[in-house]
Structure formats: C-alpha cells, structure tokens
C-alpha cells in the first residue's frame, strides 16, 4: 500500500490551512504542552483517508525546525541501517528486500493491557507532520519532515503500571532479508530504550512516513521511532516490539561500545565522543560546519527532563 498525501512542508502554513483555522491553531500554541498533549485534532481525517486530506501542520515552533528541509533524495540515499550493511548507500538498495506486510508490534511488560497491534491499525492513528532536525553522532545532520503520531498516544492505550520506568524497543530480526544481521557488527536484534518520561514526551514520535509519503524501507519502514533531541542511533527503525520495563534496558550501541555510547545520548556540544568532536556538525548538503545546539535545539522543551542531572556522567 502506498500513501501519498499533500504535505504541509511543501507549502506555507497559511496556504494549506484555511486562514481562520490557522489563526485559531496559532492561539492554541500559546496553550503550550497541555493543548499539545491532546494529540490528534478533532476533525482531522486519519491516514486511512490519505488520498484526500492535508496532513495537519504542526502546532508548536519546536515541531518545525526553522532550517531548510533536506532534499528527500539525500535523506533516502544517505542512511545508517546496519541491518543492510554499514555503507551509507547500502540501505537504499538492500532494504528493498525488507517485507513490511504483515507487520505487528507487540507491546508488553509492565502494562495493564498488553496488545499486539498490526501496522494497518497503527496507520489509523491521527497523523501529524513534524519537521525535525536529525543529528547523527558521526557529526552530520539533516532536517526531515516526518509523518507520525506521538508515542505517548500508543503507550496510553496499554496503560503502563506504576512499575513501568523505562521503555525498551526492538527491531525486526530477519537475517534472511536483513542480511547485515549475518555478520557480527552488532549483537542483533538492534535494541534501544528511553526513560518513561522521555517516551511520553510530546516531541517523541512514532513515524510511519516522511516527505508526505509512506516510510521508505531504508528509513525504517513500516514504523520507526524519532527522538529529535537525542543522537540518531536512539531513533530505532522497523520496530516490532515495545516493552515497558522496571530497569534501564540494554541498548545496541552501548552494549557494543559502552565507553563511546551512553544510555541517554542527548545531543550535547560540550561532551565529545572519543572519536568525534560534538561541538560542530555538517548539515548534509552544506560545505561548512555549523555549531551543534544543546539537545539539538530542543532544550526549551526537554532540558527540564534532566534537571539536576550531570549530563557529562550521564552521556
Ligand atoms: N534498527 C536500526 N535502527 C537505526 C540504525 C540501525 O543501524 N538499525 N541506525 C541509527 C542511526 S546511527 C541513525 S543516524 C538513524 C538514521 O536514520 P535515517 O537513515 O532515517 O536518517 O537511524 C538509527 N536507527
Ligand atoms: Mo547515527
């Protein structure tokens, strides 16, 4: 199934939205997190009606990186997806083998209502377009218009218990198609984790598309995580399992190189990776480097999650 829908990023906001609605939505912005946390705006059709609707434009300045959007061609040909090889151009070709139907996500662990939910039911969630910066720990970055829904919307449905402190994510294990899993680059399957409050944060997205189209396989079809204030490797692709857990879960890169990759992995220009300075980055398509922003520019929204924490020790 291929969705193609007009996207807010391709037009000015006041072109794609009736003026009155645009203005009332602007005033909603002032409502801040409370208004934002409500999720899909009543009246917006779901992705199921994709052929006929506008993706609702975003509601908070943080959801729209004010930098130029990276060309789709770059974002779909320069990838990290080690299940399909370690070269940047490997996934664009190799991930054609990935089968995204049928596809289910198991949500289990410390929840009152564990579920197994199919991708086509996830596509009925109310979708938003979010234009986020993506910063890889290797020192490059992009600006990508994602289509998806807040992870919080999904987690609320399973009713996390009081024991749930962290969320663990898992990528599909399928060495026949994900041939990179036949070599010991990482201890497969790729796993990631967030603290529950990070997972519930309104900026944290489950993305099913980008650039107004269904998620390309190389970008983590049919559904991947996007956590814009953390290094890109936290944004785990092709997710099949989400577990609410008591203890901090293992993460793929921390397990492989604990000295280089911590659990939190918040973008931080003051804490260098042993092999790469994090002070600056190169936006894909640019010649010169730019300064890296604390929390990738989302500090106003997320710094409070870490108040009192030593960000150097908790890298
Ligand atoms: N399962 C899985 N998820 C993954 C990776 C991976 O190798 N396997 N690479 C990560 C890294 S290092 C980055 S920078 C982003 C890249 O996402 P993109 O290719 O959509 O830009 O995906 C992340 N998610
Ligand atoms: Mo990365």
mmCIF file of C-alpha atoms and ligand atoms in Angstrom:
data_model
loop_
_atom_site.group_PDB
_atom_site.id
_atom_site.type_symbol
_atom_site.label_atom_id
_atom_site.label_comp_id
_atom_site.label_asym_id
_atom_site.label_seq_id
_atom_site.Cartn_x
_atom_site.Cartn_y
_atom_site.Cartn_z
ATOM 1 C CA UNK A 1 0.000 0.000 0.000
ATOM 2 C CA UNK A 2 1.419 3.345 -0.957
ATOM 3 C CA UNK A 3 0.172 6.515 0.639
ATOM 4 C CA UNK A 4 0.802 9.819 -0.969
ATOM 5 C CA UNK A 5 -0.556 12.880 0.652
ATOM 6 C CA UNK A 6 -0.054 16.584 0.334
ATOM 7 C CA UNK A 7 2.268 17.774 2.994
ATOM 8 C CA UNK A 8 2.369 20.944 4.947
ATOM 9 C CA UNK A 9 6.106 21.277 4.476
ATOM 10 C CA UNK A 10 5.622 21.775 0.757
ATOM 11 C CA UNK A 11 3.544 24.894 1.210
ATOM 12 C CA UNK A 12 3.309 27.827 3.558
ATOM 13 C CA UNK A 13 1.141 27.015 6.539
ATOM 14 C CA UNK A 14 -1.447 29.651 5.680
ATOM 15 C CA UNK A 15 -1.718 28.213 2.159
ATOM 16 C CA UNK A 16 -2.583 24.713 3.269
ATOM 17 C CA UNK A 17 -4.857 25.656 6.140
ATOM 18 C CA UNK A 18 -7.952 27.822 5.970
ATOM 19 C CA UNK A 19 -6.991 31.179 7.413
ATOM 20 C CA UNK A 20 -9.406 31.053 10.346
ATOM 21 C CA UNK A 21 -8.251 27.619 11.379
ATOM 22 C CA UNK A 22 -4.639 28.660 11.020
ATOM 23 C CA UNK A 23 -5.189 31.582 13.349
ATOM 24 C CA UNK A 24 -7.099 29.589 15.936
ATOM 25 C CA UNK A 25 -4.428 26.936 15.839
ATOM 26 C CA UNK A 26 -1.806 29.616 16.357
ATOM 27 C CA UNK A 27 -3.597 30.685 19.504
ATOM 28 C CA UNK A 28 -3.630 27.063 20.576
ATOM 29 C CA UNK A 29 0.150 27.195 20.531
ATOM 30 C CA UNK A 30 0.001 29.556 23.445
ATOM 31 C CA UNK A 31 -1.722 26.790 25.389
ATOM 32 C CA UNK A 32 1.607 25.002 25.394
ATOM 33 C CA UNK A 33 2.047 21.404 26.416
ATOM 34 C CA UNK A 34 -1.493 20.935 27.696
ATOM 35 C CA UNK A 35 -3.117 21.788 24.397
ATOM 36 C CA UNK A 36 -0.400 19.941 22.543
ATOM 37 C CA UNK A 37 -0.762 16.725 24.549
ATOM 38 C CA UNK A 38 -4.343 16.256 23.424
ATOM 39 C CA UNK A 39 -2.979 14.567 20.318
ATOM 40 C CA UNK A 40 -4.816 14.474 17.018
ATOM 41 C CA UNK A 41 -7.014 17.446 16.439
ATOM 42 C CA UNK A 42 -10.686 16.554 16.253
ATOM 43 C CA UNK A 43 -11.936 16.705 12.713
ATOM 44 C CA UNK A 44 -8.680 15.803 11.027
ATOM 45 C CA UNK A 45 -9.099 12.650 8.966
ATOM 46 C CA UNK A 46 -6.793 9.721 9.630
ATOM 47 C CA UNK A 47 -4.059 8.422 7.352
ATOM 48 C CA UNK A 48 -6.616 5.898 6.101
ATOM 49 C CA UNK A 49 -8.155 8.758 4.115
ATOM 50 C CA UNK A 50 -4.738 9.841 2.984
ATOM 51 C CA UNK A 51 -5.680 10.396 -0.612
ATOM 52 C CA UNK A 52 -7.983 13.252 0.259
ATOM 53 C CA UNK A 53 -6.549 15.133 3.187
ATOM 54 C CA UNK A 54 -3.863 17.513 4.312
ATOM 55 C CA UNK A 55 -1.522 16.314 6.993
ATOM 56 C CA UNK A 56 -2.271 18.714 9.806
ATOM 57 C CA UNK A 57 0.513 21.178 10.190
ATOM 58 C CA UNK A 58 2.362 21.243 13.456
ATOM 59 C CA UNK A 59 1.349 23.283 16.419
ATOM 60 C CA UNK A 60 4.480 24.307 18.266
ATOM 61 C CA UNK A 61 7.561 26.094 16.983
ATOM 62 C CA UNK A 62 9.679 23.192 18.267
ATOM 63 C CA UNK A 63 7.962 20.877 15.810
ATOM 64 C CA UNK A 64 9.233 22.906 12.876
ATOM 65 C CA UNK A 65 12.982 23.189 12.526
ATOM 66 C CA UNK A 66 13.354 26.652 11.004
ATOM 67 C CA UNK A 67 16.195 25.421 8.784
ATOM 68 C CA UNK A 68 15.887 24.319 5.170
ATOM 69 C CA UNK A 69 14.431 20.845 4.774
ATOM 70 C CA UNK A 70 16.995 18.329 3.469
ATOM 71 C CA UNK A 71 16.165 17.077 -0.034
ATOM 72 C CA UNK A 72 14.311 13.769 0.109
ATOM 73 C CA UNK A 73 16.893 12.274 -2.225
ATOM 74 C CA UNK A 74 19.620 12.830 0.388
ATOM 75 C CA UNK A 75 17.526 11.562 3.302
ATOM 76 C CA UNK A 76 16.740 8.352 1.412
ATOM 77 C CA UNK A 77 20.171 7.600 -0.035
ATOM 78 C CA UNK A 78 22.479 8.515 2.853
ATOM 79 C CA UNK A 79 21.389 6.231 5.690
ATOM 80 C CA UNK A 80 22.532 4.305 8.715
ATOM 81 C CA UNK A 81 20.710 0.972 8.863
ATOM 82 C CA UNK A 82 23.320 -1.627 9.710
ATOM 83 C CA UNK A 83 20.896 -4.496 9.150
ATOM 84 C CA UNK A 84 21.521 -3.742 5.479
ATOM 85 C CA UNK A 85 25.239 -3.018 5.616
ATOM 86 C CA UNK A 86 27.480 -0.361 7.092
ATOM 87 C CA UNK A 87 27.884 1.823 3.987
ATOM 88 C CA UNK A 88 25.763 4.970 3.779
ATOM 89 C CA UNK A 89 24.352 3.949 0.400
ATOM 90 C CA UNK A 90 23.821 0.264 1.263
ATOM 91 C CA UNK A 91 20.322 0.551 2.833
ATOM 92 C CA UNK A 92 18.750 2.382 -0.131
ATOM 93 C CA UNK A 93 19.370 -0.694 -2.228
ATOM 94 C CA UNK A 94 19.491 -3.527 0.321
ATOM 95 C CA UNK A 95 16.348 -2.590 2.219
ATOM 96 C CA UNK A 96 14.254 -3.267 -0.878
ATOM 97 C CA UNK A 97 14.276 -6.862 0.446
ATOM 98 C CA UNK A 98 12.502 -5.860 3.662
ATOM 99 C CA UNK A 99 8.919 -7.108 3.868
ATOM 100 C CA UNK A 100 6.646 -4.721 5.722
ATOM 101 C CA UNK A 101 3.389 -6.737 5.470
ATOM 102 C CA UNK A 102 2.187 -8.442 7.541
ATOM 103 C CA UNK A 103 3.728 -6.417 10.380
ATOM 104 C CA UNK A 104 2.803 -6.387 14.034
ATOM 105 C CA UNK A 105 4.117 -4.609 17.093
ATOM 106 C CA UNK A 106 3.912 -6.398 20.429
ATOM 107 C CA UNK A 107 3.518 -4.046 23.400
ATOM 108 C CA UNK A 108 4.035 -5.842 26.678
ATOM 109 C CA UNK A 109 5.699 -5.781 30.089
ATOM 110 C CA UNK A 110 4.577 -3.515 32.915
ATOM 111 C CA UNK A 111 1.221 -2.622 31.393
ATOM 112 C CA UNK A 112 -2.395 -3.311 32.333
ATOM 113 C CA UNK A 113 -3.424 -4.039 28.738
ATOM 114 C CA UNK A 114 -0.712 -5.668 26.609
ATOM 115 C CA UNK A 115 -1.541 -5.676 22.899
ATOM 116 C CA UNK A 116 -0.342 -6.912 19.572
ATOM 117 C CA UNK A 117 -1.262 -4.303 17.005
ATOM 118 C CA UNK A 118 -0.979 -4.549 13.241
ATOM 119 C CA UNK A 119 0.583 -1.816 11.145
ATOM 120 C CA UNK A 120 -2.665 -1.085 9.333
ATOM 121 C CA UNK A 121 -4.337 -0.304 12.667
ATOM 122 C CA UNK A 122 -1.423 1.936 13.614
ATOM 123 C CA UNK A 123 -1.949 3.798 10.354
ATOM 124 C CA UNK A 124 -5.425 4.754 11.599
ATOM 125 C CA UNK A 125 -3.906 6.888 14.352
ATOM 126 C CA UNK A 126 -4.298 10.596 13.850
ATOM 127 C CA UNK A 127 -1.193 11.726 11.956
ATOM 128 C CA UNK A 128 0.878 14.872 12.198
ATOM 129 C CA UNK A 129 3.738 16.250 10.192
ATOM 130 C CA UNK A 130 6.787 17.219 12.262
ATOM 131 C CA UNK A 131 9.833 18.859 10.746
ATOM 132 C CA UNK A 132 12.720 17.841 12.974
ATOM 133 C CA UNK A 133 16.476 18.086 12.913
ATOM 134 C CA UNK A 134 18.175 14.671 12.955
ATOM 135 C CA UNK A 135 21.723 14.727 14.346
ATOM 136 C CA UNK A 136 23.919 11.657 13.941
ATOM 137 C CA UNK A 137 26.700 11.080 16.469
ATOM 138 C CA UNK A 138 29.079 10.865 13.482
ATOM 139 C CA UNK A 139 28.763 14.640 13.115
ATOM 140 C CA UNK A 140 26.283 15.090 10.272
ATOM 141 C CA UNK A 141 22.689 16.237 10.393
ATOM 142 C CA UNK A 142 19.554 16.609 8.293
ATOM 143 C CA UNK A 143 16.138 18.248 8.555
ATOM 144 C CA UNK A 144 13.343 15.794 7.862
ATOM 145 C CA UNK A 145 9.546 16.206 7.671
ATOM 146 C CA UNK A 146 8.237 13.092 9.392
ATOM 147 C CA UNK A 147 4.652 11.864 9.387
ATOM 148 C CA UNK A 148 3.591 10.063 12.527
ATOM 149 C CA UNK A 149 1.936 10.205 15.922
ATOM 150 C CA UNK A 150 3.248 10.755 19.441
ATOM 151 C CA UNK A 151 4.498 7.547 21.062
ATOM 152 C CA UNK A 152 2.525 8.677 24.134
ATOM 153 C CA UNK A 153 -0.713 8.013 22.211
ATOM 154 C CA UNK A 154 0.256 4.375 21.816
ATOM 155 C CA UNK A 155 1.579 3.928 25.349
ATOM 156 C CA UNK A 156 -1.554 5.390 26.921
ATOM 157 C CA UNK A 157 -3.610 2.627 25.287
ATOM 158 C CA UNK A 158 -1.720 -0.132 27.105
ATOM 159 C CA UNK A 159 -1.885 1.642 30.473
ATOM 160 C CA UNK A 160 1.635 1.473 31.919
ATOM 161 C CA UNK A 161 1.630 0.324 35.559
ATOM 162 C CA UNK A 162 3.434 2.119 38.376
ATOM 163 C CA UNK A 163 6.341 -0.305 37.854
ATOM 164 C CA UNK A 164 6.996 0.952 34.332
ATOM 165 C CA UNK A 165 10.096 3.171 34.455
ATOM 166 C CA UNK A 166 11.662 2.590 31.031
ATOM 167 C CA UNK A 167 10.592 1.635 27.523
ATOM 168 C CA UNK A 168 12.570 -0.948 25.524
ATOM 169 C CA UNK A 169 12.345 -1.147 21.720
ATOM 170 C CA UNK A 170 13.347 -3.895 19.338
ATOM 171 C CA UNK A 171 13.926 -4.018 15.580
ATOM 172 C CA UNK A 172 12.854 -6.969 13.452
ATOM 173 C CA UNK A 173 15.228 -9.955 13.476
ATOM 174 C CA UNK A 174 15.244 -11.469 9.983
ATOM 175 C CA UNK A 175 18.763 -12.434 8.838
ATOM 176 C CA UNK A 176 17.443 -13.805 5.551
ATOM 177 C CA UNK A 177 16.299 -10.383 4.418
ATOM 178 C CA UNK A 178 18.278 -8.209 6.800
ATOM 179 C CA UNK A 179 21.491 -9.804 5.605
ATOM 180 C CA UNK A 180 23.609 -7.450 7.729
ATOM 181 C CA UNK A 181 22.381 -9.493 10.700
ATOM 182 C CA UNK A 182 24.522 -12.376 9.448
ATOM 183 C CA UNK A 183 27.671 -10.500 10.467
ATOM 184 C CA UNK A 184 28.675 -9.540 13.988
ATOM 185 C CA UNK A 185 28.606 -5.786 13.580
ATOM 186 C CA UNK A 186 26.152 -5.571 16.472
ATOM 187 C CA UNK A 187 24.511 -8.071 18.777
ATOM 188 C CA UNK A 188 21.213 -8.431 16.867
ATOM 189 C CA UNK A 189 18.426 -7.518 17.043
ATOM 190 C CA UNK A 190 19.058 -3.783 17.327
ATOM 191 C CA UNK A 191 17.554 -2.603 20.608
ATOM 192 C CA UNK A 192 17.029 0.841 22.101
ATOM 193 C CA UNK A 193 15.498 2.371 25.197
ATOM 194 C CA UNK A 194 14.082 5.516 26.713
ATOM 195 C CA UNK A 195 13.127 6.554 30.206
ATOM 196 C CA UNK A 196 9.324 6.563 30.505
ATOM 197 C CA UNK A 197 9.130 10.358 30.754
ATOM 198 C CA UNK A 198 11.236 10.691 27.585
ATOM 199 C CA UNK A 199 8.985 8.194 25.821
ATOM 200 C CA UNK A 200 5.863 10.087 26.910
ATOM 201 C CA UNK A 201 7.267 13.478 25.871
ATOM 202 C CA UNK A 202 5.130 15.117 23.171
ATOM 203 C CA UNK A 203 8.139 15.546 20.846
ATOM 204 C CA UNK A 204 8.757 11.776 20.772
ATOM 205 C CA UNK A 205 7.238 10.389 17.607
ATOM 206 C CA UNK A 206 6.432 7.046 16.023
ATOM 207 C CA UNK A 207 6.913 7.829 12.338
ATOM 208 C CA UNK A 208 5.218 5.960 9.502
ATOM 209 C CA UNK A 209 6.147 8.330 6.718
ATOM 210 C CA UNK A 210 8.362 11.186 5.602
ATOM 211 C CA UNK A 211 8.092 13.911 2.954
ATOM 212 C CA UNK A 212 4.361 13.167 2.769
ATOM 213 C CA UNK A 213 4.941 9.588 1.683
ATOM 214 C CA UNK A 214 4.916 6.145 3.265
ATOM 215 C CA UNK A 215 8.169 5.468 5.119
ATOM 216 C CA UNK A 216 10.831 4.267 2.687
ATOM 217 C CA UNK A 217 12.279 0.901 3.728
ATOM 218 C CA UNK A 218 15.782 2.326 4.194
ATOM 219 C CA UNK A 219 14.443 4.875 6.705
ATOM 220 C CA UNK A 220 12.869 2.221 8.909
ATOM 221 C CA UNK A 221 9.602 1.065 7.358
ATOM 222 C CA UNK A 222 6.935 0.473 8.272
ATOM 223 C CA UNK A 223 7.363 2.296 11.592
ATOM 224 C CA UNK A 224 10.307 3.785 13.471
ATOM 225 C CA UNK A 225 10.984 5.909 16.496
ATOM 226 C CA UNK A 226 12.073 9.568 16.220
ATOM 227 C CA UNK A 227 13.549 11.311 19.269
ATOM 228 C CA UNK A 228 14.808 14.642 17.925
ATOM 229 C CA UNK A 229 16.889 15.803 20.910
ATOM 230 C CA UNK A 230 18.998 12.625 21.007
ATOM 231 C CA UNK A 231 21.648 11.273 18.650
ATOM 232 C CA UNK A 232 20.150 9.488 15.655
ATOM 233 C CA UNK A 233 21.010 5.991 16.832
ATOM 234 C CA UNK A 234 18.295 6.257 19.509
ATOM 235 C CA UNK A 235 15.708 6.553 16.695
ATOM 236 C CA UNK A 236 15.342 2.811 16.165
ATOM 237 C CA UNK A 237 13.963 1.585 12.845
ATOM 238 C CA UNK A 238 11.492 -1.127 11.814
ATOM 239 C CA UNK A 239 10.161 -1.670 15.332
ATOM 240 C CA UNK A 240 8.426 -4.964 16.212
ATOM 241 C CA UNK A 241 8.388 -4.832 19.996
ATOM 242 C CA UNK A 242 7.908 -2.205 22.697
ATOM 243 C CA UNK A 243 8.246 -3.356 26.314
ATOM 244 C CA UNK A 244 7.549 -1.321 29.426
ATOM 245 C CA UNK A 245 10.159 -2.335 31.990
ATOM 246 C CA UNK A 246 11.369 -1.604 35.525
ATOM 247 C CA UNK A 247 15.103 -1.399 34.845
ATOM 248 C CA UNK A 248 17.108 0.552 32.302
ATOM 249 C CA UNK A 249 17.134 -1.707 29.228
ATOM 250 C CA UNK A 250 20.228 -2.592 27.157
ATOM 251 C CA UNK A 251 20.812 -0.524 24.004
ATOM 252 C CA UNK A 252 22.588 -1.745 20.879
ATOM 253 C CA UNK A 253 25.446 0.759 20.726
ATOM 254 C CA UNK A 254 26.014 0.918 24.469
ATOM 255 C CA UNK A 255 26.244 -2.874 24.564
ATOM 256 C CA UNK A 256 28.774 -2.817 21.729
ATOM 257 C CA UNK A 257 30.946 0.150 22.867
ATOM 258 C CA UNK A 258 29.974 1.203 26.402
ATOM 259 C CA UNK A 259 32.770 3.766 26.610
ATOM 260 C CA UNK A 260 31.550 5.549 23.491
ATOM 261 C CA UNK A 261 27.770 5.383 23.768
ATOM 262 C CA UNK A 262 25.732 6.024 26.876
ATOM 263 C CA UNK A 263 22.067 5.358 27.544
ATOM 264 C CA UNK A 264 20.869 8.954 27.387
ATOM 265 C CA UNK A 265 22.738 10.124 24.281
ATOM 266 C CA UNK A 266 21.286 13.606 24.365
ATOM 267 C CA UNK A 267 22.855 15.834 21.709
ATOM 268 C CA UNK A 268 25.483 17.796 23.618
ATOM 269 C CA UNK A 269 28.167 20.025 22.033
ATOM 270 C CA UNK A 270 30.122 20.024 25.315
ATOM 271 C CA UNK A 271 30.582 16.277 25.621
ATOM 272 C CA UNK A 272 32.720 14.777 22.862
ATOM 273 C CA UNK A 273 32.521 11.256 21.569
ATOM 274 C CA UNK A 274 36.001 9.638 21.861
ATOM 275 C CA UNK A 275 36.345 9.665 18.056
ATOM 276 C CA UNK A 276 34.296 12.705 17.035
ATOM 277 C CA UNK A 277 34.046 16.199 18.452
ATOM 278 C CA UNK A 278 30.402 17.031 19.016
ATOM 279 C CA UNK A 279 30.938 20.813 19.054
ATOM 280 C CA UNK A 280 30.017 21.181 15.386
ATOM 281 C CA UNK A 281 28.207 19.260 12.683
ATOM 282 C CA UNK A 282 27.851 19.267 8.916
ATOM 283 C CA UNK A 283 24.351 19.567 7.589
ATOM 284 C CA UNK A 284 24.125 17.121 4.675
ATOM 285 C CA UNK A 285 24.342 19.259 1.519
ATOM 286 C CA UNK A 286 26.387 22.028 3.189
ATOM 287 C CA UNK A 287 30.121 22.599 2.765
ATOM 288 C CA UNK A 288 30.889 24.210 6.066
ATOM 289 C CA UNK A 289 30.137 23.049 9.555
ATOM 290 C CA UNK A 290 27.742 24.700 11.981
ATOM 291 C CA UNK A 291 27.616 24.794 15.749
ATOM 292 C CA UNK A 292 25.777 21.949 17.381
ATOM 293 C CA UNK A 293 22.909 23.031 19.595
ATOM 294 C CA UNK A 294 22.384 21.580 23.084
ATOM 295 C CA UNK A 295 19.611 18.976 22.902
ATOM 296 C CA UNK A 296 19.756 19.515 19.120
ATOM 297 C CA UNK A 297 17.890 22.801 19.596
ATOM 298 C CA UNK A 298 15.030 21.321 21.630
ATOM 299 C CA UNK A 299 16.347 22.332 25.056
ATOM 300 C CA UNK A 300 13.445 24.632 25.801
ATOM 301 C CA UNK A 301 11.145 21.629 25.602
ATOM 302 C CA UNK A 302 13.251 18.866 27.089
ATOM 303 C CA UNK A 303 16.031 20.251 29.321
ATOM 304 C CA UNK A 304 13.705 20.064 32.339
ATOM 305 C CA UNK A 305 13.638 16.267 31.980
ATOM 306 C CA UNK A 306 17.263 16.294 33.102
ATOM 307 C CA UNK A 307 17.320 18.982 35.750
ATOM 308 C CA UNK A 308 19.863 18.215 38.438
ATOM 309 C CA UNK A 309 21.466 15.503 36.320
ATOM 310 C CA UNK A 310 25.188 15.526 35.463
ATOM 311 C CA UNK A 311 24.988 15.372 31.661
ATOM 312 C CA UNK A 312 28.692 14.570 31.361
ATOM 313 C CA UNK A 313 28.423 11.490 33.578
ATOM 314 C CA UNK A 314 25.076 10.555 32.022
ATOM 315 C CA UNK A 315 26.183 10.885 28.388
HETATM 316 N N1 LIG B 1 17.432 -0.834 13.534
HETATM 317 C C1 LIG B 1 18.258 0.190 13.301
HETATM 318 N N2 LIG B 1 17.860 1.440 13.628
HETATM 319 C C2 LIG B 1 18.688 2.506 13.412
HETATM 320 C C3 LIG B 1 20.003 2.304 12.906
HETATM 321 C C4 LIG B 1 20.397 0.964 12.571
HETATM 322 O O1 LIG B 1 21.524 0.693 12.103
HETATM 323 N N3 LIG B 1 19.492 -0.054 12.782
HETATM 324 N N4 LIG B 1 20.848 3.391 12.736
HETATM 325 C C5 LIG B 1 20.570 4.570 13.568
HETATM 326 C C6 LIG B 1 21.387 5.729 13.248
HETATM 327 S S1 LIG B 1 23.021 5.671 13.711
HETATM 328 C C7 LIG B 1 20.862 6.854 12.682
HETATM 329 S S2 LIG B 1 21.800 8.258 12.480
HETATM 330 C C8 LIG B 1 19.465 6.875 12.189
HETATM 331 C C9 LIG B 1 19.461 7.229 10.720
HETATM 332 O O2 LIG B 1 18.147 7.390 10.245
HETATM 333 P P1 LIG B 1 17.903 7.743 8.717
HETATM 334 O O3 LIG B 1 18.640 6.732 7.883
HETATM 335 O O4 LIG B 1 16.427 7.684 8.527
HETATM 336 O O5 LIG B 1 18.450 9.138 8.503
HETATM 337 O O6 LIG B 1 18.806 5.622 12.347
HETATM 338 C C10 LIG B 1 19.091 4.950 13.555
HETATM 339 N N5 LIG B 1 18.245 3.778 13.704
HETATM 340 MO MO1 LIG B 2 23.778 7.814 13.720
#
